[in-house]
mmCIF file of C-alpha atoms in Angstrom:
data_model
loop_
_atom_site.group_PDB
_atom_site.id
_atom_site.type_symbol
_atom_site.label_atom_id
_atom_site.label_comp_id
_atom_site.label_asym_id
_atom_site.label_seq_id
_atom_site.Cartn_x
_atom_site.Cartn_y
_atom_site.Cartn_z
ATOM 1 C CA MET A 21 134.625 93.270 109.145
ATOM 2 C CA LEU A 22 131.756 93.163 106.484
ATOM 3 C CA THR A 23 128.988 95.792 106.433
ATOM 4 C CA VAL A 24 125.502 94.428 106.900
ATOM 5 C CA ASP A 25 124.653 95.179 103.272
ATOM 6 C CA ASP A 26 127.733 93.366 102.000
ATOM 7 C CA ALA A 27 127.063 90.337 104.175
ATOM 8 C CA ARG A 28 123.430 90.124 103.005
ATOM 9 C CA ALA A 29 124.585 90.275 99.295
ATOM 10 C CA ARG A 30 127.094 87.455 99.827
ATOM 11 C CA ILE A 31 124.635 85.337 101.622
ATOM 12 C CA LEU A 32 122.001 85.718 98.939
ATOM 13 C CA ALA A 33 124.473 85.545 95.973
ATOM 14 C CA ASP A 34 124.527 81.813 95.613
ATOM 15 C CA ALA A 35 121.046 81.006 96.827
ATOM 16 C CA ARG A 36 118.463 79.686 94.396
ATOM 17 C CA PRO A 37 114.880 78.598 94.674
ATOM 18 C CA LEU A 38 114.461 75.003 95.581
ATOM 19 C CA GLY A 39 112.934 72.435 93.156
ATOM 20 C CA ALA A 40 109.202 72.040 92.528
ATOM 21 C CA GLU A 41 106.657 69.720 94.087
ATOM 22 C CA THR A 42 102.843 69.466 93.452
ATOM 23 C CA VAL A 43 100.450 70.247 96.309
ATOM 24 C CA PRO A 44 96.674 70.241 96.503
ATOM 25 C CA LEU A 45 94.902 73.589 96.637
ATOM 26 C CA GLY A 46 94.242 73.217 100.382
ATOM 27 C CA LEU A 47 97.953 73.147 101.105
ATOM 28 C CA ALA A 48 99.063 75.836 98.686
ATOM 29 C CA ARG A 49 98.550 78.936 100.796
ATOM 30 C CA GLY A 50 101.833 80.689 101.432
ATOM 31 C CA ARG A 51 103.746 78.735 98.920
ATOM 32 C CA VAL A 52 105.323 80.087 95.805
ATOM 33 C CA LEU A 53 104.515 78.954 92.243
ATOM 34 C CA ALA A 54 107.294 77.211 90.391
ATOM 35 C CA ARG A 55 105.652 77.304 86.964
ATOM 36 C CA ASP A 56 102.931 79.393 85.217
ATOM 37 C CA VAL A 57 99.357 78.327 85.868
ATOM 38 C CA ILE A 58 97.459 78.073 82.560
ATOM 39 C CA ALA A 59 93.580 78.305 82.440
ATOM 40 C CA ARG A 60 92.030 74.969 81.497
ATOM 41 C CA ARG A 61 88.691 76.435 80.809
ATOM 42 C CA THR A 62 86.948 79.698 79.888
ATOM 43 C CA GLN A 63 85.224 81.716 82.564
ATOM 44 C CA PRO A 64 82.357 82.201 82.203
ATOM 45 C CA PRO A 65 81.969 79.582 79.565
ATOM 46 C CA GLN A 66 79.134 81.344 77.943
ATOM 47 C CA ALA A 67 77.303 84.697 78.345
ATOM 48 C CA MET A 68 75.775 84.893 81.899
ATOM 49 C CA SER A 69 73.239 87.153 83.544
ATOM 50 C CA ALA A 70 74.782 89.600 85.988
ATOM 51 C CA MET A 71 71.346 90.313 87.636
ATOM 52 C CA ASP A 72 67.942 88.897 88.346
ATOM 53 C CA GLY A 73 65.579 90.117 85.621
ATOM 54 C CA TRP A 74 64.359 89.422 82.146
ATOM 55 C CA ALA A 75 66.356 88.374 79.067
ATOM 56 C CA LEU A 76 65.060 89.829 75.772
ATOM 57 C CA ARG A 77 66.073 91.367 72.477
ATOM 58 C CA SER A 78 67.391 94.974 72.459
ATOM 59 C CA ALA A 79 66.050 95.340 68.892
ATOM 60 C CA ASP A 80 62.476 95.083 70.306
ATOM 61 C CA LEU A 81 63.108 97.894 72.778
ATOM 62 C CA ALA A 82 64.617 100.064 70.034
ATOM 63 C CA ASP A 83 61.393 99.399 68.077
ATOM 64 C CA GLY A 84 59.288 100.688 70.920
ATOM 65 C CA HIS A 85 58.142 97.400 72.226
ATOM 66 C CA ARG A 86 57.397 97.394 76.005
ATOM 67 C CA THR A 87 55.288 94.447 76.809
ATOM 68 C CA PHE A 88 56.725 90.913 76.282
ATOM 69 C CA ARG A 89 55.335 87.451 76.324
ATOM 70 C CA VAL A 90 57.082 85.259 78.893
ATOM 71 C CA ILE A 91 58.254 81.935 77.384
ATOM 72 C CA GLY A 92 60.305 80.392 80.113
ATOM 73 C CA GLU A 93 62.864 80.757 82.910
ATOM 74 C CA ALA A 94 66.663 80.447 83.175
ATOM 75 C CA ARG A 95 68.462 79.708 86.436
ATOM 76 C CA ALA A 96 72.138 79.130 87.379
ATOM 77 C CA GLY A 97 72.935 75.658 86.406
ATOM 78 C CA GLU A 98 69.680 75.210 84.438
ATOM 79 C CA GLY A 99 69.355 77.317 81.287
ATOM 80 C CA PHE A 100 66.526 77.894 79.008
ATOM 81 C CA GLY A 101 66.598 75.550 76.070
ATOM 82 C CA GLY A 102 64.874 77.569 73.463
ATOM 83 C CA ASP A 103 65.435 80.781 71.514
ATOM 84 C CA VAL A 104 64.047 84.221 72.480
ATOM 85 C CA GLY A 105 62.169 85.650 69.470
ATOM 86 C CA PRO A 106 60.559 89.024 68.699
ATOM 87 C CA GLY A 107 58.336 90.176 71.559
ATOM 88 C CA GLU A 108 59.451 87.395 73.859
ATOM 89 C CA ALA A 109 61.223 87.439 77.256
ATOM 90 C CA VAL A 110 62.764 84.835 79.605
ATOM 91 C CA ARG A 111 62.771 85.153 83.401
ATOM 92 C CA ILE A 112 66.457 84.986 84.326
ATOM 93 C CA PHE A 113 68.432 84.847 87.488
ATOM 94 C CA THR A 114 72.035 85.903 88.367
ATOM 95 C CA GLY A 115 74.444 83.410 87.012
ATOM 96 C CA ALA A 116 72.109 81.874 84.538
ATOM 97 C CA PRO A 117 73.242 81.408 80.955
ATOM 98 C CA VAL A 118 71.736 83.984 78.585
ATOM 99 C CA PRO A 119 69.320 82.224 76.181
ATOM 100 C CA ALA A 120 69.967 82.263 72.496
ATOM 101 C CA GLY A 121 68.365 85.253 70.709
ATOM 102 C CA ALA A 122 68.457 87.527 73.848
ATOM 103 C CA ASP A 123 71.228 90.159 74.055
ATOM 104 C CA LEU A 124 70.005 92.119 76.969
ATOM 105 C CA VAL A 125 68.860 91.632 80.662
ATOM 106 C CA VAL A 126 66.490 94.164 82.178
ATOM 107 C CA ILE A 127 66.731 94.106 85.986
ATOM 108 C CA GLN A 128 63.477 93.053 87.688
ATOM 109 C CA GLU A 129 63.215 96.440 89.495
ATOM 110 C CA ASP A 130 62.571 98.120 86.117
ATOM 111 C CA THR A 131 59.771 95.649 85.107
ATOM 112 C CA ARG A 132 56.221 94.886 86.073
ATOM 113 C CA VAL A 133 54.438 91.517 85.545
ATOM 114 C CA THR A 134 51.118 92.162 83.794
ATOM 115 C CA GLY A 135 49.700 88.658 83.431
ATOM 116 C CA HIS A 136 49.887 85.156 84.836
ATOM 117 C CA HIS A 137 49.203 81.592 83.644
ATOM 118 C CA ASP A 138 46.809 79.383 85.534
ATOM 119 C CA SER A 139 49.757 77.851 87.282
ATOM 120 C CA GLY A 140 50.758 81.231 88.642
ATOM 121 C CA ALA A 141 53.882 81.624 86.523
ATOM 122 C CA PRO A 142 54.288 85.019 84.742
ATOM 123 C CA ALA A 143 52.687 85.165 81.313
ATOM 124 C CA ALA A 144 53.618 88.810 80.330
ATOM 125 C CA VAL A 145 56.074 91.428 81.584
ATOM 126 C CA GLU A 146 56.188 95.167 80.822
ATOM 127 C CA ILE A 147 59.354 97.240 80.782
ATOM 128 C CA THR A 148 58.839 100.494 82.672
ATOM 129 C CA GLY A 149 59.610 103.838 81.101
ATOM 130 C CA GLU A 150 62.777 104.298 83.127
ATOM 131 C CA ARG A 151 64.538 101.445 81.243
ATOM 132 C CA ALA A 152 63.255 102.122 77.753
ATOM 133 C CA ASP A 153 66.930 103.095 76.817
ATOM 134 C CA ALA A 154 68.396 99.790 77.784
ATOM 135 C CA GLU A 155 71.092 98.641 75.305
ATOM 136 C CA ALA A 156 72.447 95.360 73.992
ATOM 137 C CA GLY A 157 74.953 93.804 76.528
ATOM 138 C CA ASP A 158 73.345 95.564 79.603
ATOM 139 C CA ASN A 159 73.656 93.316 82.744
ATOM 140 C CA ILE A 160 75.332 90.490 80.749
ATOM 141 C CA ARG A 161 78.775 89.024 81.489
ATOM 142 C CA PRO A 162 80.303 88.050 78.206
ATOM 143 C CA ALA A 163 81.806 84.575 77.668
ATOM 144 C CA GLY A 164 85.515 84.654 78.646
ATOM 145 C CA ILE A 165 85.411 88.089 80.313
ATOM 146 C CA ASP A 166 87.282 86.633 83.409
ATOM 147 C CA PHE A 167 89.749 84.348 81.581
ATOM 148 C CA GLN A 168 89.929 82.182 78.515
ATOM 149 C CA THR A 169 91.343 78.647 78.002
ATOM 150 C CA GLY A 170 95.158 78.830 77.528
ATOM 151 C CA ALA A 171 95.554 82.192 79.222
ATOM 152 C CA VAL A 172 98.381 82.526 81.874
ATOM 153 C CA GLY A 173 96.342 83.194 84.995
ATOM 154 C CA LEU A 174 99.137 83.063 87.622
ATOM 155 C CA GLN A 175 102.787 83.540 86.836
ATOM 156 C CA ALA A 176 105.687 81.603 88.276
ATOM 157 C CA GLY A 177 107.144 83.267 91.318
ATOM 158 C CA ARG A 178 103.678 84.344 92.575
ATOM 159 C CA GLY A 179 103.016 83.849 96.239
ATOM 160 C CA LEU A 180 99.780 82.012 96.777
ATOM 161 C CA GLU A 181 97.315 83.780 99.061
ATOM 162 C CA ALA A 182 93.627 83.069 99.247
ATOM 163 C CA ARG A 183 92.633 85.064 96.204
ATOM 164 C CA ALA A 184 95.280 83.440 93.925
ATOM 165 C CA ILE A 185 94.101 80.046 95.075
ATOM 166 C CA ALA A 186 90.496 80.955 94.200
ATOM 167 C CA LEU A 187 91.684 81.935 90.636
ATOM 168 C CA ALA A 188 93.602 78.627 90.289
ATOM 169 C CA ALA A 189 90.562 76.709 91.358
ATOM 170 C CA ALA A 190 88.256 78.551 88.886
ATOM 171 C CA MET A 191 90.829 77.769 86.156
ATOM 172 C CA GLY A 192 90.374 74.048 86.768
ATOM 173 C CA HIS A 193 93.480 73.277 88.861
ATOM 174 C CA PRO A 194 93.062 71.010 91.953
ATOM 175 C CA TRP A 195 96.852 70.782 92.311
ATOM 176 C CA LEU A 196 99.514 73.467 91.964
ATOM 177 C CA PRO A 197 103.265 73.314 91.200
ATOM 178 C CA VAL A 198 105.148 75.126 94.007
ATOM 179 C CA HIS A 199 108.728 75.451 95.241
ATOM 180 C CA ARG A 200 109.622 73.012 97.910
ATOM 181 C CA ARG A 201 109.663 74.318 101.488
ATOM 182 C CA PRO A 202 113.256 74.798 102.733
ATOM 183 C CA ARG A 203 114.326 72.211 105.354
ATOM 184 C CA VAL A 204 116.156 74.236 107.989
ATOM 185 C CA ALA A 205 118.096 72.405 110.708
ATOM 186 C CA ILE A 206 118.867 74.330 113.915
ATOM 187 C CA LEU A 207 121.692 73.223 116.204
ATOM 188 C CA ALA A 208 122.320 74.969 119.577
ATOM 189 C CA THR A 209 125.671 74.584 121.302
ATOM 190 C CA GLY A 210 126.969 75.014 124.787
ATOM 191 C CA ASP A 211 127.449 73.159 128.063
ATOM 192 C CA GLU A 212 125.448 75.822 129.799
ATOM 193 C CA LEU A 213 122.206 75.408 127.848
ATOM 194 C CA ALA A 214 119.155 73.470 128.938
ATOM 195 C CA ARG A 215 115.801 72.843 127.475
ATOM 196 C CA PRO A 216 112.787 74.859 128.790
ATOM 197 C CA GLY A 217 111.185 73.138 131.768
ATOM 198 C CA GLU A 218 114.284 71.010 132.397
ATOM 199 C CA PRO A 219 115.874 70.971 135.890
ATOM 200 C CA LEU A 220 118.525 73.740 136.028
ATOM 201 C CA GLY A 221 121.855 73.842 137.731
ATOM 202 C CA PRO A 222 123.215 76.970 139.300
ATOM 203 C CA ASP A 223 125.120 77.965 136.159
ATOM 204 C CA ALA A 224 122.552 76.807 133.503
ATOM 205 C CA ILE A 225 120.904 78.976 130.904
ATOM 206 C CA VAL A 226 117.558 78.103 129.261
ATOM 207 C CA ASP A 227 117.773 77.786 125.606
ATOM 208 C CA ALA A 228 115.267 80.415 124.450
ATOM 209 C CA VAL A 229 116.856 80.974 121.086
ATOM 210 C CA SER A 230 115.970 77.600 119.476
ATOM 211 C CA PRO A 231 112.177 77.927 120.108
ATOM 212 C CA CYS A 232 112.379 81.527 118.986
ATOM 213 C CA LEU A 233 114.031 80.641 115.681
ATOM 214 C CA THR A 234 111.706 77.589 115.142
ATOM 215 C CA ALA A 235 108.777 79.843 115.262
ATOM 216 C CA LEU A 236 110.402 82.576 113.139
ATOM 217 C CA PHE A 237 111.526 80.170 110.405
ATOM 218 C CA ALA A 238 108.228 78.220 110.342
ATOM 219 C CA ASP A 239 106.344 81.504 109.859
ATOM 220 C CA ALA A 240 108.628 82.259 106.919
ATOM 221 C CA GLY A 241 107.614 79.002 105.244
ATOM 222 C CA ALA A 242 110.339 76.603 106.317
ATOM 223 C CA ASP A 243 110.172 72.999 107.635
ATOM 224 C CA VAL A 244 112.281 73.245 110.692
ATOM 225 C CA VAL A 245 114.163 70.369 112.375
ATOM 226 C CA ASP A 246 115.544 71.062 115.906
ATOM 227 C CA LEU A 247 118.761 69.008 116.171
ATOM 228 C CA GLY A 248 118.895 69.765 119.928
ATOM 229 C CA ILE A 249 121.725 71.062 122.093
ATOM 230 C CA ALA A 250 125.318 69.929 121.463
ATOM 231 C CA PRO A 251 127.676 70.340 124.514
ATOM 232 C CA ASP A 252 131.036 71.944 124.078
ATOM 233 C CA ALA A 253 132.761 68.723 122.832
ATOM 234 C CA ARG A 254 134.072 68.383 119.345
ATOM 235 C CA ASP A 255 132.879 64.818 118.822
ATOM 236 C CA ARG A 256 129.391 65.777 119.815
ATOM 237 C CA ILE A 257 129.317 68.786 117.522
ATOM 238 C CA ASP A 258 130.804 66.807 114.709
ATOM 239 C CA ALA A 259 128.063 64.219 115.137
ATOM 240 C CA GLN A 260 125.269 66.733 115.176
ATOM 241 C CA ILE A 261 126.655 68.567 112.122
ATOM 242 C CA ALA A 262 126.690 65.241 110.233
ATOM 243 C CA THR A 263 123.007 64.717 111.054
ATOM 244 C CA ALA A 264 122.194 67.962 109.319
ATOM 245 C CA ARG A 265 123.257 66.804 105.890
ATOM 246 C CA GLY A 266 120.279 66.745 103.595
ATOM 247 C CA ALA A 267 118.870 70.009 104.985
ATOM 248 C CA ASP A 268 118.646 73.058 102.699
ATOM 249 C CA LEU A 269 120.093 75.316 105.439
ATOM 250 C CA LEU A 270 121.910 74.750 108.722
ATOM 251 C CA VAL A 271 121.649 77.412 111.435
ATOM 252 C CA THR A 272 123.986 77.055 114.427
ATOM 253 C CA ILE A 273 123.516 79.007 117.630
ATOM 254 C CA GLY A 274 126.623 79.884 119.612
ATOM 255 C CA GLY A 275 130.125 78.552 119.490
ATOM 256 C CA ALA A 276 131.101 80.536 116.338
ATOM 257 C CA SER A 277 133.345 83.149 117.974
ATOM 258 C CA VAL A 278 137.084 82.745 118.759
ATOM 259 C CA GLY A 279 137.045 81.651 122.375
ATOM 260 C CA ASP A 280 138.606 78.394 123.632
ATOM 261 C CA HIS A 281 135.130 76.800 123.886
ATOM 262 C CA ASP A 282 133.755 78.148 120.605
ATOM 263 C CA LEU A 283 134.118 75.021 118.503
ATOM 264 C CA VAL A 284 131.518 75.273 115.775
ATOM 265 C CA HIS A 285 133.939 77.004 113.412
ATOM 266 C CA ALA A 286 136.567 74.348 113.681
ATOM 267 C CA ALA A 287 133.976 71.573 113.448
ATOM 268 C CA LEU A 288 132.542 72.941 110.234
ATOM 269 C CA LEU A 289 136.031 73.247 108.689
ATOM 270 C CA ALA A 290 136.807 69.669 109.659
ATOM 271 C CA ALA A 291 133.537 68.634 107.988
ATOM 272 C CA GLY A 292 134.689 70.211 104.674
ATOM 273 C CA ALA A 293 132.780 73.596 105.005
ATOM 274 C CA GLU A 294 134.029 76.658 103.234
ATOM 275 C CA ILE A 295 133.638 79.677 105.474
ATOM 276 C CA ASP A 296 132.959 82.853 103.617
ATOM 277 C CA PHE A 297 133.026 85.293 106.615
ATOM 278 C CA TRP A 298 132.541 85.301 110.425
ATOM 279 C CA LYS A 299 132.398 88.946 111.554
ATOM 280 C CA ILE A 300 130.044 91.733 110.669
ATOM 281 C CA ALA A 301 130.214 95.402 111.612
ATOM 282 C CA MET A 302 126.954 95.411 113.477
ATOM 283 C CA ARG A 303 125.546 95.172 116.990
ATOM 284 C CA PRO A 304 124.087 93.168 118.225
ATOM 285 C CA GLY A 305 125.362 90.372 116.124
ATOM 286 C CA LYS A 306 129.122 90.892 115.328
ATOM 287 C CA PRO A 307 130.116 87.110 115.499
ATOM 288 C CA LEU A 308 127.918 86.051 112.545
ATOM 289 C CA MET A 309 129.420 83.214 110.448
ATOM 290 C CA TYR A 310 128.410 82.256 106.914
ATOM 291 C CA GLY A 311 129.632 79.367 104.707
ATOM 292 C CA ARG A 312 128.695 76.370 102.827
ATOM 293 C CA LEU A 313 128.954 72.716 103.653
ATOM 294 C CA GLY A 314 128.770 70.984 100.235
ATOM 295 C CA GLY A 315 125.679 72.547 98.689
ATOM 296 C CA MET A 316 124.161 73.515 102.009
ATOM 297 C CA PRO A 317 124.467 77.083 103.257
ATOM 298 C CA VAL A 318 125.413 77.353 106.961
ATOM 299 C CA LEU A 319 124.653 80.407 109.069
ATOM 300 C CA GLY A 320 126.322 80.602 112.454
ATOM 301 C CA LEU A 321 124.410 82.860 114.781
ATOM 302 C CA PRO A 322 125.563 84.479 118.018
ATOM 303 C CA GLY A 323 124.387 82.765 121.222
ATOM 304 C CA ASN A 324 122.959 85.917 122.708
ATOM 305 C CA PRO A 325 119.086 85.780 122.132
ATOM 306 C CA VAL A 326 118.711 89.304 120.850
ATOM 307 C CA SER A 327 121.714 89.055 118.603
ATOM 308 C CA ALA A 328 120.443 85.736 117.219
ATOM 309 C CA TYR A 329 116.968 87.272 116.619
ATOM 310 C CA VAL A 330 118.251 90.443 114.881
ATOM 311 C CA CYS A 331 120.618 88.552 112.680
ATOM 312 C CA SER A 332 117.867 86.045 111.688
ATOM 313 C CA LEU A 333 115.663 88.983 110.642
ATOM 314 C CA LEU A 334 118.365 90.468 108.568
ATOM 315 C CA PHE A 335 119.965 87.400 107.022
ATOM 316 C CA ALA A 336 118.224 84.110 107.741
ATOM 317 C CA LEU A 337 114.697 85.128 106.763
ATOM 318 C CA PRO A 338 115.747 86.742 103.393
ATOM 319 C CA LEU A 339 117.779 83.444 102.634
ATOM 320 C CA ILE A 340 114.686 81.314 103.428
ATOM 321 C CA ASP A 341 112.610 83.618 101.164
ATOM 322 C CA ARG A 342 115.019 83.051 98.307
ATOM 323 C CA LEU A 343 115.044 79.327 98.806
ATOM 324 C CA SER A 344 111.259 79.319 98.850
ATOM 325 C CA GLY A 345 111.070 81.146 95.573
ATOM 326 C CA ARG A 346 110.089 84.521 96.989
ATOM 327 C CA GLN A 347 111.847 87.828 96.597
ATOM 328 C CA PRO A 348 114.000 88.285 99.745
ATOM 329 C CA ARG A 349 112.198 90.543 102.184
ATOM 330 C CA ASP A 350 113.648 93.980 102.293
ATOM 331 C CA ALA A 351 114.652 95.580 105.559
ATOM 332 C CA ALA A 352 113.385 98.941 104.332
ATOM 333 C CA SER A 353 113.534 101.697 106.877
ATOM 334 C CA GLU A 354 111.301 104.702 107.499
ATOM 335 C CA ARG A 355 111.951 107.816 109.544
ATOM 336 C CA LEU A 356 110.266 108.784 112.782
ATOM 337 C CA PRO A 357 111.107 111.369 115.434
ATOM 338 C CA LEU A 358 112.778 110.308 118.638
ATOM 339 C CA ALA A 359 111.018 110.406 121.930
ATOM 340 C CA ALA A 360 114.192 110.386 123.893
ATOM 341 C CA PRO A 361 117.912 111.164 123.179
ATOM 342 C CA VAL A 362 120.357 108.602 121.915
ATOM 343 C CA ALA A 363 124.161 108.749 122.119
ATOM 344 C CA ALA A 364 126.566 108.986 119.225
ATOM 345 C CA ASN A 365 127.265 105.547 117.574
ATOM 346 C CA THR A 366 130.478 103.674 117.132
ATOM 347 C CA MET A 367 131.961 102.211 113.956
ATOM 348 C CA ARG A 368 129.360 99.304 113.962
ATOM 349 C CA GLN A 369 125.866 99.642 112.646
ATOM 350 C CA HIS A 370 123.504 99.523 115.673
ATOM 351 C CA TYR A 371 120.113 98.061 115.818
ATOM 352 C CA MET A 372 118.512 99.415 118.973
ATOM 353 C CA ARG A 373 115.266 97.930 120.393
ATOM 354 C CA ALA A 374 112.584 100.523 120.626
ATOM 355 C CA ARG A 375 108.819 101.109 121.258
ATOM 356 C CA LEU A 376 106.475 102.987 119.046
ATOM 357 C CA LEU A 377 104.435 105.712 120.777
ATOM 358 C CA ARG A 378 101.279 107.159 119.417
ATOM 359 C CA ASP A 379 99.789 110.463 120.596
ATOM 360 C CA GLY A 380 96.109 111.370 120.543
ATOM 361 C CA ASP A 381 96.272 112.672 116.927
ATOM 362 C CA GLY A 382 97.923 109.354 115.800
ATOM 363 C CA ALA A 383 101.412 110.833 115.353
ATOM 364 C CA GLU A 384 104.102 108.314 116.100
ATOM 365 C CA THR A 385 107.413 108.711 117.864
ATOM 366 C CA VAL A 386 110.053 106.111 118.682
ATOM 367 C CA LEU A 387 111.385 105.397 122.221
ATOM 368 C CA PRO A 388 114.526 103.294 122.717
ATOM 369 C CA VAL A 389 114.182 100.718 125.459
ATOM 370 C CA ARG A 390 116.336 101.592 128.433
ATOM 371 C CA ASP A 391 118.745 98.715 128.407
ATOM 372 C CA GLN A 392 120.137 97.535 125.064
ATOM 373 C CA ASP A 393 121.956 94.540 126.432
ATOM 374 C CA SER A 394 121.805 91.744 123.872
ATOM 375 C CA SER A 395 120.760 89.171 126.410
ATOM 376 C CA LEU A 396 117.530 90.832 127.589
ATOM 377 C CA LEU A 397 114.487 88.999 126.117
ATOM 378 C CA SER A 398 111.925 91.093 128.142
ATOM 379 C CA ALA A 399 113.170 94.250 126.381
ATOM 380 C CA LEU A 400 112.976 92.500 122.984
ATOM 381 C CA ALA A 401 109.484 91.138 123.632
ATOM 382 C CA ASP A 402 108.372 94.734 124.560
ATOM 383 C CA ALA A 403 109.889 96.202 121.438
ATOM 384 C CA ASP A 404 107.958 97.257 118.301
ATOM 385 C CA ALA A 405 110.880 98.433 116.229
ATOM 386 C CA LEU A 406 114.553 98.604 115.726
ATOM 387 C CA ILE A 407 116.212 102.034 115.489
ATOM 388 C CA LEU A 408 118.846 101.796 112.865
ATOM 389 C CA ARG A 409 121.934 103.822 113.782
ATOM 390 C CA ARG A 410 124.506 104.068 111.007
ATOM 391 C CA PRO A 411 128.198 103.861 111.832
ATOM 392 C CA HIS A 412 129.577 106.974 113.463
ATOM 393 C CA ALA A 413 125.997 108.536 113.516
ATOM 394 C CA PRO A 414 126.123 111.554 115.817
ATOM 395 C CA ALA A 415 124.026 111.900 118.949
ATOM 396 C CA ALA A 416 120.411 112.704 118.390
ATOM 397 C CA GLU A 417 117.928 114.668 120.504
ATOM 398 C CA PRO A 418 114.197 114.243 121.019
ATOM 399 C CA GLY A 419 112.288 115.268 117.943
ATOM 400 C CA GLU A 420 115.134 114.391 115.524
ATOM 401 C CA LEU A 421 114.280 111.867 112.798
ATOM 402 C CA VAL A 422 115.941 108.560 112.925
ATOM 403 C CA ASP A 423 115.663 105.421 110.672
ATOM 404 C CA ILE A 424 113.435 102.648 112.149
ATOM 405 C CA LEU A 425 112.553 99.109 111.098
ATOM 406 C CA ARG A 426 109.148 97.893 112.192
ATOM 407 C CA LEU A 427 109.397 94.383 113.607
ATOM 408 C CA ASP A 428 105.926 93.395 112.359
ATOM 409 C CA ARG A 429 107.076 93.879 108.813
ATOM 410 C CA LEU A 430 110.197 91.725 109.266
ATOM 411 C CA ASP A 431 108.955 89.096 111.679
#
């Protein structure tokens, strides 16, 4: 049986980011850039005032000039059309272009209007003593301080969150080139399965795995197609597998083990799939299958809900990340003290469901859920973390440090 690390490496080895498509800014959040984004303009396009105040010449202040004749006003979107000469000042507001001749903005708190025109507009302004040392460039944003035309503002491979989209917009891009979302087909198998809300026979089991994985994969950026439930009949499974062609990833649920009614493995082989492996030294999740059907990767998950969920966290989500153009998420662990004892582990790596506890001082401990049965969804829903128990790990007592994976960092 493969180790978890070896299985992950083999699943990701052949995966490549999908091709590019162009989407409007409003649909770009969460996508990954397929190409560099180049600035189409300079920002700001000219020197701008960073404050409300007065634009004037620093040379006048250096010469001891303190009172200035007001010759006009500059506002954002409506600059002053003339030049600022010796002894002159222009009333200026934040975001307004600095008028020609001026190289300094004195903030309004450091000035005093000393005269008005008949219209009420300021006629003269005095610079108070506190700002007599103002220098050229004060309170001015130089042209191009943010970015300049031709600069690479966002690099290929960058995930697009709100602040990256803001930069792309400012650079003049209403559309962005992004990697295509992976199309993931999900196929559940088993005579015993029924859809949520359907009438149930005495031996039926509600399919909770498909809705779980649909939500999980969609949150990871995939477009998910639910192919429904195929009964344990080869012709039906063959037909459903055929409908998955054209997807970027096929995920099957159940039927991948070696029992008489586990038919997915045989159906995939008959369809021309090449199976890489179908057992992993882990629990829950030992009967995990991976292969390729043509150019489409196929991941066969166990039917038990917890097993399918844990395997999806460790293998399916990193694969979706890679197809989307992102770096595959890393199941990095941290160490926390146990709140209850755990037994020695067997030869398989064990992912134990657990809750995180916090005391009054904010210190955390980790408490394994009482029953680790891989069919129990109530215990999974109550869990905050997985305790990672390495193969043959010895028993551990309360207070001992163990490796944990926080579910909110994976899911």
